[in-house]
JSON list of C-alpha atoms in Angstrom, two decimals:
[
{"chain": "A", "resi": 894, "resn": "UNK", "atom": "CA", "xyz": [-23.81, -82.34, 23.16]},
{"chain": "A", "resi": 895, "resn": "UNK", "atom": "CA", "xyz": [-24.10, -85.55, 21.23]},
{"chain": "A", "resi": 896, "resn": "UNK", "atom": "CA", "xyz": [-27.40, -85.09, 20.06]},
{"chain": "A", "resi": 897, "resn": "UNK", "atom": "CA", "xyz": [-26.51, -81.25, 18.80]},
{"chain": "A", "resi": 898, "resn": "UNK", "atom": "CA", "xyz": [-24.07, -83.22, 16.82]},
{"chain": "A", "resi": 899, "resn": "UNK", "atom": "CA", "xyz": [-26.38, -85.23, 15.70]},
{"chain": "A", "resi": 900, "resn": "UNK", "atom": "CA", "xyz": [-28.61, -82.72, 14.72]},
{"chain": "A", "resi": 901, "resn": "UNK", "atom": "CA", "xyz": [-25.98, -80.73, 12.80]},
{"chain": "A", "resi": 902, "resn": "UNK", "atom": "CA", "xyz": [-24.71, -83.56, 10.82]},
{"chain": "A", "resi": 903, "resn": "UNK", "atom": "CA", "xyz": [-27.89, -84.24, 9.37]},
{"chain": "A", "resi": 904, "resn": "UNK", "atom": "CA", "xyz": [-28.31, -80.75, 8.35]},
{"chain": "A", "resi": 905, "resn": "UNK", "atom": "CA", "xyz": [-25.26, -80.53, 6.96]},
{"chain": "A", "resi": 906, "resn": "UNK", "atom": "CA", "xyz": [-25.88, -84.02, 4.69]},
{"chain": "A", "resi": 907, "resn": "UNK", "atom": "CA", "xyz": [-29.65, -82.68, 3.45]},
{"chain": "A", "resi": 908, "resn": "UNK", "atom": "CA", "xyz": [-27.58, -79.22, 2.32]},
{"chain": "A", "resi": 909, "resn": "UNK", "atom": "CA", "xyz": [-25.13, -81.54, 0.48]},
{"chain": "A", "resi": 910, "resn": "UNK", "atom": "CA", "xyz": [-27.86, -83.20, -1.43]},
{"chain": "A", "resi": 911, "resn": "UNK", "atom": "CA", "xyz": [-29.30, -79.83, -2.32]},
{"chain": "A", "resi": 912, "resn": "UNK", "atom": "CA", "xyz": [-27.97, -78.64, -5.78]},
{"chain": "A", "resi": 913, "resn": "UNK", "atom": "CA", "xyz": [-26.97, -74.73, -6.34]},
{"chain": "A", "resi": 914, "resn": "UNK", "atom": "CA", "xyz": [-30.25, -73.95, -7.74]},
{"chain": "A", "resi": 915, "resn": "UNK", "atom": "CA", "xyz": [-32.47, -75.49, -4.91]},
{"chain": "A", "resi": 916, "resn": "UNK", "atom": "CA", "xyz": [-30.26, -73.73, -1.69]},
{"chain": "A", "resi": 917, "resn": "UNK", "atom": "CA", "xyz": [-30.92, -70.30, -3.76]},
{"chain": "A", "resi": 918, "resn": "UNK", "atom": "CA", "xyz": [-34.75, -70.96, -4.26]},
{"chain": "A", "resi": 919, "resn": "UNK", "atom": "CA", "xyz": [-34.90, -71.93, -0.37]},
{"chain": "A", "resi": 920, "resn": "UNK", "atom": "CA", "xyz": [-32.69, -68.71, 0.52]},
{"chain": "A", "resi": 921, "resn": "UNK", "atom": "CA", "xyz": [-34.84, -66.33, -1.82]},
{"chain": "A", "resi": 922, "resn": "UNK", "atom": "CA", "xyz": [-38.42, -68.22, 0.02]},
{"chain": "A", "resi": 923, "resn": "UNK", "atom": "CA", "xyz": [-36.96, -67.68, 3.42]},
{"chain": "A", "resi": 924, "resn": "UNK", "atom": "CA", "xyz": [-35.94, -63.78, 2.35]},
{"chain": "A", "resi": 925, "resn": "UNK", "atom": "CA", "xyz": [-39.58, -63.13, 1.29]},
{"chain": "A", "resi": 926, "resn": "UNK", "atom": "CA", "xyz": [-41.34, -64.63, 3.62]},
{"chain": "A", "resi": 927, "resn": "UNK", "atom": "CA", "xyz": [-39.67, -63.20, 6.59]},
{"chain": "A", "resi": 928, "resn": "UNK", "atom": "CA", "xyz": [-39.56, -59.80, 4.80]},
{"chain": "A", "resi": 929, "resn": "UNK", "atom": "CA", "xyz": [-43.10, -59.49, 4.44]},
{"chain": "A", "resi": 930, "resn": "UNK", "atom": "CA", "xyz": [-43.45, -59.11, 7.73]},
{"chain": "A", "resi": 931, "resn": "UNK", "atom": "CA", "xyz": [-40.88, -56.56, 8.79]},
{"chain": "A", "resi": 932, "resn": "UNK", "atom": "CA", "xyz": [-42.58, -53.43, 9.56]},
{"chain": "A", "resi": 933, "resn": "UNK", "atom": "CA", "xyz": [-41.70, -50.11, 11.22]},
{"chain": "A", "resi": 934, "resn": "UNK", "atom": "CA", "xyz": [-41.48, -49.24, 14.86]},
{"chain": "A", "resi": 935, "resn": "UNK", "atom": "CA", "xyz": [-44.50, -47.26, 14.45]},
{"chain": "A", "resi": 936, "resn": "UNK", "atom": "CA", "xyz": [-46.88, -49.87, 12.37]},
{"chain": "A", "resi": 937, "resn": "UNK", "atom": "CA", "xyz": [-45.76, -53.36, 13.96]},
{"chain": "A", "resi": 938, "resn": "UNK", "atom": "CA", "xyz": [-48.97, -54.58, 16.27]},
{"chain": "A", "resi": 939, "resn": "UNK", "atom": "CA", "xyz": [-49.17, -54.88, 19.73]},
{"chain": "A", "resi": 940, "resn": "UNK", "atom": "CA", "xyz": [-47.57, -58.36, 21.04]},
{"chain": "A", "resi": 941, "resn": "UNK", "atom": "CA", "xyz": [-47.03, -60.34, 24.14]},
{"chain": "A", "resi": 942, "resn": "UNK", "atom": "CA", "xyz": [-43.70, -59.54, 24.49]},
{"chain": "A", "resi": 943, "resn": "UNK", "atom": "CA", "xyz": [-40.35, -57.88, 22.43]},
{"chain": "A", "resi": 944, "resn": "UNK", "atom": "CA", "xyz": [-37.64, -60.44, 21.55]},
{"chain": "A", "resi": 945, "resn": "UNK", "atom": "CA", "xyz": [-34.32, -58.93, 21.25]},
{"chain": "A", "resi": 946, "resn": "UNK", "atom": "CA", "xyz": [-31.85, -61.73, 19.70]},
{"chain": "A", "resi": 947, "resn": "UNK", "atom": "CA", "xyz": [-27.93, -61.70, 21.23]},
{"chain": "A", "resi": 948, "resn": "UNK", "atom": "CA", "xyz": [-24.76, -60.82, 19.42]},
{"chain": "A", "resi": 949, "resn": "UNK", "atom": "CA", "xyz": [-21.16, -60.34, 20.49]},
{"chain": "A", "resi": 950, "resn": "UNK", "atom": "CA", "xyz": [-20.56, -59.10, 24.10]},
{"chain": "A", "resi": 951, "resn": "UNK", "atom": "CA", "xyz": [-16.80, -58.25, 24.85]},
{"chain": "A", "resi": 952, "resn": "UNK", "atom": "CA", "xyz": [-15.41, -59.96, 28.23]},
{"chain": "A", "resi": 953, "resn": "UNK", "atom": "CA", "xyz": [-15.93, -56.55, 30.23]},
{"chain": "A", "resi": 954, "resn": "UNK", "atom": "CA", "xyz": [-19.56, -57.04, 29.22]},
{"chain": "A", "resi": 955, "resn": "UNK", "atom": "CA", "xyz": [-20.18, -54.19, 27.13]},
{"chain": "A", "resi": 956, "resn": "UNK", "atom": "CA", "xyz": [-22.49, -54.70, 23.96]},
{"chain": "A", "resi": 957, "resn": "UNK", "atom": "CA", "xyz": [-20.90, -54.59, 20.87]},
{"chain": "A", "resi": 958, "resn": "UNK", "atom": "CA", "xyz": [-22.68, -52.29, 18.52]},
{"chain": "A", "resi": 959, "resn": "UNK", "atom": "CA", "xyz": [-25.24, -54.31, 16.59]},
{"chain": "A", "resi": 960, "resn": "UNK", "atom": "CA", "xyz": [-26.06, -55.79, 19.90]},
{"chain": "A", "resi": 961, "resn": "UNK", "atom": "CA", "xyz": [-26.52, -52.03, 21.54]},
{"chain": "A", "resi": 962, "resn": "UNK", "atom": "CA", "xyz": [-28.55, -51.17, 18.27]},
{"chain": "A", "resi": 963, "resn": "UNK", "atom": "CA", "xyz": [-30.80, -53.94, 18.82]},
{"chain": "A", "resi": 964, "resn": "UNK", "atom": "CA", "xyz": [-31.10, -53.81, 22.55]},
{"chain": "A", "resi": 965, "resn": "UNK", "atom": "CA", "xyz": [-32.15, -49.95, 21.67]},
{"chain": "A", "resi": 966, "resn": "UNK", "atom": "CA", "xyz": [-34.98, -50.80, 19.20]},
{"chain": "A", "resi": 967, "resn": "UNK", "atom": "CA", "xyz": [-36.03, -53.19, 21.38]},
{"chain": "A", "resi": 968, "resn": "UNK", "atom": "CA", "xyz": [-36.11, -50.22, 24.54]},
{"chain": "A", "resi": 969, "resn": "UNK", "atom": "CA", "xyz": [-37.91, -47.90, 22.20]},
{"chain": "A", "resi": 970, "resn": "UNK", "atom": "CA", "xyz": [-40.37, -50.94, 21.51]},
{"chain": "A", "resi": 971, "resn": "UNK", "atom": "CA", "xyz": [-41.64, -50.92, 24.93]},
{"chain": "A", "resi": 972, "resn": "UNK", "atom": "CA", "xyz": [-41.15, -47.68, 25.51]},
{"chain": "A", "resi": 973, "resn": "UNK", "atom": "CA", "xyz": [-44.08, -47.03, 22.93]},
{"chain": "A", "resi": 974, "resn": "UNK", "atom": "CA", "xyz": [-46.01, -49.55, 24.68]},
{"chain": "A", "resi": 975, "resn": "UNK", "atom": "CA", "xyz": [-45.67, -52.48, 21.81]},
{"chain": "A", "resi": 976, "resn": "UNK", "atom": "CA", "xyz": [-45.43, -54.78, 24.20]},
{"chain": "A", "resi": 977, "resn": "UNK", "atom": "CA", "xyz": [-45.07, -55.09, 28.34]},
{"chain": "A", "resi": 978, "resn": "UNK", "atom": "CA", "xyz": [-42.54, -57.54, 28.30]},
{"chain": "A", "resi": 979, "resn": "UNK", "atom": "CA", "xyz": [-38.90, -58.05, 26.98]},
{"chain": "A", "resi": 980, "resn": "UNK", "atom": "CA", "xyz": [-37.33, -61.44, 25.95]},
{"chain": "A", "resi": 981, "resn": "UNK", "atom": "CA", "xyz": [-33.31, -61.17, 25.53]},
{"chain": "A", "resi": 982, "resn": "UNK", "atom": "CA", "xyz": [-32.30, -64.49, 24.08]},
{"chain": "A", "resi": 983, "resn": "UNK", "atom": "CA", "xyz": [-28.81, -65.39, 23.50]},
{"chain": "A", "resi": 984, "resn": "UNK", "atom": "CA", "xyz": [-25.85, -67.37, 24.67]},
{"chain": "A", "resi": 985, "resn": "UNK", "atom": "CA", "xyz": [-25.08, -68.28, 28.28]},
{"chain": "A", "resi": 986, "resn": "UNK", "atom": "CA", "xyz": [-23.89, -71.59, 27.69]},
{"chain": "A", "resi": 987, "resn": "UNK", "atom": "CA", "xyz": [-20.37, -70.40, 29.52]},
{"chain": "A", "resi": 988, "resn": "UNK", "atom": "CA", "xyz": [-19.25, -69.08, 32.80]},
{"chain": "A", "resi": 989, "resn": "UNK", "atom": "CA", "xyz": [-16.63, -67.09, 31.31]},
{"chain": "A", "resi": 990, "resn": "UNK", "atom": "CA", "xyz": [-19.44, -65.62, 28.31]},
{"chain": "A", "resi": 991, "resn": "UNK", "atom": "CA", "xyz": [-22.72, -64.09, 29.10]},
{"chain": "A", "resi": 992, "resn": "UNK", "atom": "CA", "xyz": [-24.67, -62.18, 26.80]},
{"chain": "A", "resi": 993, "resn": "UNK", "atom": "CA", "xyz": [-28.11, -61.89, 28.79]},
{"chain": "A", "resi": 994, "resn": "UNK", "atom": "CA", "xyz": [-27.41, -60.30, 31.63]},
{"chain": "A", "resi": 995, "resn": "UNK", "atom": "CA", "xyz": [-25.26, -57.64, 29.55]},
{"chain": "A", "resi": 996, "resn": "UNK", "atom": "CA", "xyz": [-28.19, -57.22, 28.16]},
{"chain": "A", "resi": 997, "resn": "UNK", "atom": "CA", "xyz": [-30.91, -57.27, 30.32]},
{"chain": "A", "resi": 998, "resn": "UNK", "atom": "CA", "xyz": [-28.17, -54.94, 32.50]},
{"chain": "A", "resi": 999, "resn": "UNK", "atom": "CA", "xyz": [-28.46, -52.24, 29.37]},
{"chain": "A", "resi": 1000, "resn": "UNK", "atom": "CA", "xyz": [-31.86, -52.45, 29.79]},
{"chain": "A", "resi": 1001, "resn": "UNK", "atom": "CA", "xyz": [-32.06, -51.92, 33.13]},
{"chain": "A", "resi": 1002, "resn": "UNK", "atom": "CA", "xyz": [-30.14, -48.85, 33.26]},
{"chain": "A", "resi": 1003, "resn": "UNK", "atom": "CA", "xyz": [-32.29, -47.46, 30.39]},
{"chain": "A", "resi": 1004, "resn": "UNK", "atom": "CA", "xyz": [-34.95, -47.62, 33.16]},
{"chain": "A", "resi": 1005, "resn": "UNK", "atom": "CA", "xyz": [-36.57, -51.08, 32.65]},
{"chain": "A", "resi": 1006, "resn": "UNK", "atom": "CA", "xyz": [-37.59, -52.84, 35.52]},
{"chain": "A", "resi": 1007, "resn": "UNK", "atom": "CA", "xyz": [-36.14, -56.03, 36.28]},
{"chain": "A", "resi": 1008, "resn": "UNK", "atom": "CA", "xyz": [-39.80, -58.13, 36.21]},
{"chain": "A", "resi": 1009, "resn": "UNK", "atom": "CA", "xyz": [-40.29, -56.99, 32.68]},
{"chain": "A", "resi": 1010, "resn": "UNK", "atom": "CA", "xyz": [-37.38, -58.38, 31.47]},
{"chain": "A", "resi": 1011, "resn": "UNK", "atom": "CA", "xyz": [-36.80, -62.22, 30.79]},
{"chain": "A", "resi": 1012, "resn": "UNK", "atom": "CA", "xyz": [-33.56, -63.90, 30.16]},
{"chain": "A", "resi": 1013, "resn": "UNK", "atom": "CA", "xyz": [-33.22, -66.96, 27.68]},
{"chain": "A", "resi": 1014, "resn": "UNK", "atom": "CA", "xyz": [-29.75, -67.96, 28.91]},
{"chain": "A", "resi": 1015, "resn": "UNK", "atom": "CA", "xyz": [-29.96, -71.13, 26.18]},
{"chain": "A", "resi": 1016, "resn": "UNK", "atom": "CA", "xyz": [-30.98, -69.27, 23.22]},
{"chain": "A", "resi": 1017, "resn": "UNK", "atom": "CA", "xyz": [-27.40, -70.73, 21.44]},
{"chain": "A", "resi": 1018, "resn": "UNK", "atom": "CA", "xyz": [-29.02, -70.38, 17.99]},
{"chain": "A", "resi": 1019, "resn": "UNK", "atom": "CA", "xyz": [-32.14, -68.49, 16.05]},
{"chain": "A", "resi": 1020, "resn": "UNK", "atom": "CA", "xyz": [-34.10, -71.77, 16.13]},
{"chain": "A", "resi": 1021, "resn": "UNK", "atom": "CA", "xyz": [-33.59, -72.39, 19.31]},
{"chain": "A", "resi": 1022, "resn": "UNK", "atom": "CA", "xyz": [-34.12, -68.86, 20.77]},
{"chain": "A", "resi": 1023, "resn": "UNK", "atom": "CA", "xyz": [-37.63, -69.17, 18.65]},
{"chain": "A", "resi": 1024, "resn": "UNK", "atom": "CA", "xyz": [-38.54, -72.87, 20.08]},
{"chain": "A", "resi": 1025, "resn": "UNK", "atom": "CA", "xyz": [-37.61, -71.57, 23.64]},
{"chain": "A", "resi": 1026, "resn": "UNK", "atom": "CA", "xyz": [-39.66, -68.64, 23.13]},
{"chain": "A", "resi": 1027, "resn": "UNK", "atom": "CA", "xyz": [-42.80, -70.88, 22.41]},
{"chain": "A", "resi": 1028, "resn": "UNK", "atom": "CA", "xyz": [-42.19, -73.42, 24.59]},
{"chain": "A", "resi": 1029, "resn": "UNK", "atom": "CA", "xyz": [-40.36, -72.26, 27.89]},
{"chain": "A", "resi": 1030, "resn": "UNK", "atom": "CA", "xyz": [-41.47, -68.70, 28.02]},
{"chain": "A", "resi": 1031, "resn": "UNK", "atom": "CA", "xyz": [-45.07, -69.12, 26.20]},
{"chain": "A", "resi": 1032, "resn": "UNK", "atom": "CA", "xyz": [-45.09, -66.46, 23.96]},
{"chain": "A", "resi": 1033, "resn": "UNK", "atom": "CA", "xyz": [-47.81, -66.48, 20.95]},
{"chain": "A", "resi": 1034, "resn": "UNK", "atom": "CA", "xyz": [-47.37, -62.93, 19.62]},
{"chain": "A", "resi": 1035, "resn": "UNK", "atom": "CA", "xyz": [-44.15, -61.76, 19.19]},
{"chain": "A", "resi": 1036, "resn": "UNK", "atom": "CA", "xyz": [-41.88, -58.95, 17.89]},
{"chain": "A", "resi": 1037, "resn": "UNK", "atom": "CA", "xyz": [-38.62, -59.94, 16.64]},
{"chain": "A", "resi": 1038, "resn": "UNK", "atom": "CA", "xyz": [-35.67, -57.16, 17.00]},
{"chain": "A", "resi": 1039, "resn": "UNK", "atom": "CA", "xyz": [-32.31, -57.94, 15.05]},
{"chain": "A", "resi": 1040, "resn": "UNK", "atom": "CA", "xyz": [-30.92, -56.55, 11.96]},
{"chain": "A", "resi": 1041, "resn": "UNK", "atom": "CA", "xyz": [-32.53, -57.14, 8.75]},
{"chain": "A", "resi": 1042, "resn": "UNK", "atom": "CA", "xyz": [-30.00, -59.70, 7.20]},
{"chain": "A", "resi": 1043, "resn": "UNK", "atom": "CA", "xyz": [-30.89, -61.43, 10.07]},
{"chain": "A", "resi": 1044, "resn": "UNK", "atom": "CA", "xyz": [-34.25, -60.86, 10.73]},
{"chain": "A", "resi": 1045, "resn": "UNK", "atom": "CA", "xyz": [-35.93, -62.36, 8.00]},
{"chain": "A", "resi": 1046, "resn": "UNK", "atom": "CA", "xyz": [-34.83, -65.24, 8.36]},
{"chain": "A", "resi": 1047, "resn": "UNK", "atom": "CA", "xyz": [-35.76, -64.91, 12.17]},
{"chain": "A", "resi": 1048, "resn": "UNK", "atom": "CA", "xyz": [-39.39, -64.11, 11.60]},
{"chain": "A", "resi": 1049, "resn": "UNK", "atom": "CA", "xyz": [-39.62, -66.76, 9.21]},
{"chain": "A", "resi": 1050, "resn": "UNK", "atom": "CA", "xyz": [-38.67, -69.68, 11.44]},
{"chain": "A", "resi": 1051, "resn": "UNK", "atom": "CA", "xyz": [-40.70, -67.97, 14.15]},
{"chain": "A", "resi": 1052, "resn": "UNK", "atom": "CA", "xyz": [-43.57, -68.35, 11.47]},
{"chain": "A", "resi": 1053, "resn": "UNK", "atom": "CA", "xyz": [-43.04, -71.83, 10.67]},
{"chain": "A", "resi": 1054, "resn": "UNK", "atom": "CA", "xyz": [-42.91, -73.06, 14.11]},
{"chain": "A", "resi": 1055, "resn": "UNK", "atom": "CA", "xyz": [-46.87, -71.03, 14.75]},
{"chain": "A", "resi": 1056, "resn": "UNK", "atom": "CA", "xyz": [-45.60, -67.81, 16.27]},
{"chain": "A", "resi": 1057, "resn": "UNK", "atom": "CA", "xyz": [-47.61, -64.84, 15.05]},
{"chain": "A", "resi": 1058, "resn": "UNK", "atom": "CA", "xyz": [-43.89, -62.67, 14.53]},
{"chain": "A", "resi": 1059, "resn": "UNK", "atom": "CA", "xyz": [-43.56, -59.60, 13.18]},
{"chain": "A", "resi": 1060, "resn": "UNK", "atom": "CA", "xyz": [-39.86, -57.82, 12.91]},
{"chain": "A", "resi": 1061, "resn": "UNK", "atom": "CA", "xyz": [-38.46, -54.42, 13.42]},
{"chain": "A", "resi": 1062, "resn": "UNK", "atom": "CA", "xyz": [-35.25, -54.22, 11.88]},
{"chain": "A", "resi": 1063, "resn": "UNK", "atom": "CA", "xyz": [-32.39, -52.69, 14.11]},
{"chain": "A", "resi": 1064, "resn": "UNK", "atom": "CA", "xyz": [-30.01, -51.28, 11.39]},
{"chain": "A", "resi": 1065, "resn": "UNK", "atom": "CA", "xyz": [-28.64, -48.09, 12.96]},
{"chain": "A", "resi": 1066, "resn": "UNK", "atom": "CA", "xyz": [-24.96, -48.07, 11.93]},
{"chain": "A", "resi": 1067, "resn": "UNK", "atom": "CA", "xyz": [-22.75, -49.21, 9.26]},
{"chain": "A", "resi": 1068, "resn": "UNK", "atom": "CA", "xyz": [-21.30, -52.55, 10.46]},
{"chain": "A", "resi": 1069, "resn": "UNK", "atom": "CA", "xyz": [-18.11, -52.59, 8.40]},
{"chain": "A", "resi": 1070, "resn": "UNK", "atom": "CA", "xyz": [-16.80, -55.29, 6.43]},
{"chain": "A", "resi": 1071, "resn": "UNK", "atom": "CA", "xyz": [-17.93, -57.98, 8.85]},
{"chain": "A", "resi": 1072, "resn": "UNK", "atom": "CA", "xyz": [-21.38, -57.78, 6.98]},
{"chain": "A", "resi": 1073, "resn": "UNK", "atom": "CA", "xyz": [-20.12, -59.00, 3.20]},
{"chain": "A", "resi": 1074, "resn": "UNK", "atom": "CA", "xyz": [-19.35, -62.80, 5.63]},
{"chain": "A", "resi": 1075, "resn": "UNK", "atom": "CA", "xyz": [-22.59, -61.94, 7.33]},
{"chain": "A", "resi": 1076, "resn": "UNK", "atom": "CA", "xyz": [-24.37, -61.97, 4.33]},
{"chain": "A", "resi": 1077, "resn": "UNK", "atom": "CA", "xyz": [-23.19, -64.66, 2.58]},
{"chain": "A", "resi": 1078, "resn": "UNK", "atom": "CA", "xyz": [-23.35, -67.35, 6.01]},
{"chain": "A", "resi": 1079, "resn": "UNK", "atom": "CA", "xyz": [-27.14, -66.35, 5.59]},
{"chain": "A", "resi": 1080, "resn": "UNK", "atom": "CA", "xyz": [-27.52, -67.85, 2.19]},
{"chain": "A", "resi": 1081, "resn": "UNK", "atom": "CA", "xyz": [-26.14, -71.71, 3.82]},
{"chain": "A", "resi": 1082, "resn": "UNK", "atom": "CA", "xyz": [-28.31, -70.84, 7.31]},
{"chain": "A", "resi": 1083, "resn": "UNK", "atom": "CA", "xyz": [-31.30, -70.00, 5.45]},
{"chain": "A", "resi": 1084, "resn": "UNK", "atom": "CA", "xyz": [-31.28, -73.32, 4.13]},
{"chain": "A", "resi": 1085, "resn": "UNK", "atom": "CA", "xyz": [-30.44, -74.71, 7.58]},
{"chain": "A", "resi": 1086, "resn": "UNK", "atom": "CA", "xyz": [-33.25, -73.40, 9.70]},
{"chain": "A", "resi": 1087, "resn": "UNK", "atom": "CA", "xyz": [-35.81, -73.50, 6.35]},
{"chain": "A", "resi": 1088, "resn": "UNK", "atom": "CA", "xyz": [-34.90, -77.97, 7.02]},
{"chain": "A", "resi": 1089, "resn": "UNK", "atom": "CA", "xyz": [-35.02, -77.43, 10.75]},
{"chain": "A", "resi": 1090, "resn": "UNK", "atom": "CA", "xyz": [-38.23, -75.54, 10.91]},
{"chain": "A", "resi": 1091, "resn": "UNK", "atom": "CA", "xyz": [-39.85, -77.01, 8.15]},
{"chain": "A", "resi": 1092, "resn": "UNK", "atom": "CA", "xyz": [-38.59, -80.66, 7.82]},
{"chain": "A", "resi": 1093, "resn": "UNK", "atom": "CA", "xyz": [-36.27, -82.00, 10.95]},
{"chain": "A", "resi": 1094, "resn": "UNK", "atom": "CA", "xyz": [-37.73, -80.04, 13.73]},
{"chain": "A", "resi": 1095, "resn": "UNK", "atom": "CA", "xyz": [-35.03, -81.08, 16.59]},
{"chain": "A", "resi": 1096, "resn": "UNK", "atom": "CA", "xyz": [-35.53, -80.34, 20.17]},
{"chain": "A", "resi": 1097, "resn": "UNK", "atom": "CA", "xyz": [-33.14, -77.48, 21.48]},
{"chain": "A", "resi": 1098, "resn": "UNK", "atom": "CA", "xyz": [-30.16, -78.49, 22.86]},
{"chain": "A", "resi": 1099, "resn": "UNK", "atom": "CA", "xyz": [-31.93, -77.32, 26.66]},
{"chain": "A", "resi": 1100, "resn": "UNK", "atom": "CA", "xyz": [-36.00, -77.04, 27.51]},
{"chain": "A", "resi": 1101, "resn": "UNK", "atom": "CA", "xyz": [-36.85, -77.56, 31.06]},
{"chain": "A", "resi": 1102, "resn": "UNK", "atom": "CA", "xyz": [-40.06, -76.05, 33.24]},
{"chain": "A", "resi": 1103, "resn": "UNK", "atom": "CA", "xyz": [-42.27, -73.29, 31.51]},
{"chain": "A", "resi": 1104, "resn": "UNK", "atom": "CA", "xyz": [-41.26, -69.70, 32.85]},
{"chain": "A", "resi": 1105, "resn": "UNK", "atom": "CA", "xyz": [-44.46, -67.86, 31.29]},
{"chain": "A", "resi": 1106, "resn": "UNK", "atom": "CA", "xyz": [-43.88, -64.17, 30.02]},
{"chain": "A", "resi": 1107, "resn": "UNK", "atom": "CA", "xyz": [-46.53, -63.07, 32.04]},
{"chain": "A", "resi": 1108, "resn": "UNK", "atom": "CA", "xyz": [-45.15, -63.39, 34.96]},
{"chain": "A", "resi": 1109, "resn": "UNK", "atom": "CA", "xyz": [-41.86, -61.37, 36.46]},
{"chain": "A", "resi": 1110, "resn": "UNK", "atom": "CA", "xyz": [-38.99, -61.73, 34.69]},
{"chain": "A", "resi": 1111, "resn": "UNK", "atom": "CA", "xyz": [-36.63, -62.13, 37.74]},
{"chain": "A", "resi": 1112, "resn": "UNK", "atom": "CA", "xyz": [-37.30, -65.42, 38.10]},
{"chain": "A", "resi": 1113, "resn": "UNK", "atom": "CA", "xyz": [-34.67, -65.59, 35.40]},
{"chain": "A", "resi": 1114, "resn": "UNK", "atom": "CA", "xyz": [-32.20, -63.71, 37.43]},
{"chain": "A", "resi": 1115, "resn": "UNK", "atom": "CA", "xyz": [-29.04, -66.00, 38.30]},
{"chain": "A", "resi": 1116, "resn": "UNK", "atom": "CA", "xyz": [-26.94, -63.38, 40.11]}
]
């Protein structure tokens, strides 16, 4: 925990130091980068495996909308062959919270079987949920599945850390108000994971022993 601190403060003392002009010029780099790669379910290449980024799961452990939306894209992903495995990455860091094995569950019921799936239960942030996916779960080729405010920035940092990432964006509803905050935290994370990817480049808070992608994903299983 100390050294996520750690991390975080620094961050937040190289944004300070940025003027106005310079966090929009990083924000707008990030945006076109990432974009540049976001193609269509249809045209994205072949990968090693479909990463499907977590969002909200409510304590009965039902997805919350974006989260269904992106879990579906992701289904339809494989489905079409894109890739034989999928990586759902998101935050476990509670007994009381889980969003992995909601999702890998949603999955499973779609008709996915349990060894193609892989749980990141320590992907607490974009970064990290890209490091992991290099590092732990050995993934070189990837397709990214989030929505688009979100996945630009995504495949970029997958991009700067030497992932070959492509993104398929997940927008299938109108997410309400919630996106106007949405949009603008992106401007100030851009920024954050441009320093962290580019300049800082802090372990995640967890690594541990490889789990390669190649393999069966119930080795991730914890119930």
């Amino acid at each position: 925990m100390k050294k996520r601190v750690k991390q975080l403060l620094i961050s937040l003392v190289l944004l300070t130091i940025l003027d106005g002009s310079t966090a929009l010029s990083i924000n707008y780099y990030v945006q076109s980068v990432g974009e540049s790669y976001i193609l269509s379910t249809d045209d994205v290449p072949s990968a090693d495996a479909v990463l499907v980024l977590g969002a909200y799961v409510f304590p009965s452990g039902t997805v919350s909308t974006m989260l269904k939306d992106r879990l579906t894209v992701g289904y339809e992903l494989y489905e079409l062959g894109k890739a034989p495995k999928l990586l759902v990455s998101g935050d476990h860091g509670r007994k009381d919270y889980d969003e992995v094995n909601s999702m890998k569950t949603f999955l499973k019921e779609k008709g996915v079987p349990g060894q193609d799936v892989f749980m990141d239960h320590a992907g607490f942030s974009t970064y990290e949920s890209m490091y992991r996916a290099r590092d732990i779960f050995g993934v070189q080729k990837v397709i990214i599945v989030t929505q688009e405010y979100h996945l630009k920035r995504a495949v970029f940092v997958a991009r700067a850390m030497g992932l070959e990432a492509y993104g398929v964006s997940s927008d299938r509803h109108d997410y309400g108000e919630a996106m106007i905050m949405y949009n603008l935290r992106e401007i100030a994370t851009r920024n954050k994971d441009f320093l962290w990817a580019k300049v800082i480049k802090p372990d995640p808070t967890f690594l541990g022993d490889s789990i390669p992608v190649i393999g069966d994903g119930k080795v991730t299983d914890d119930r």
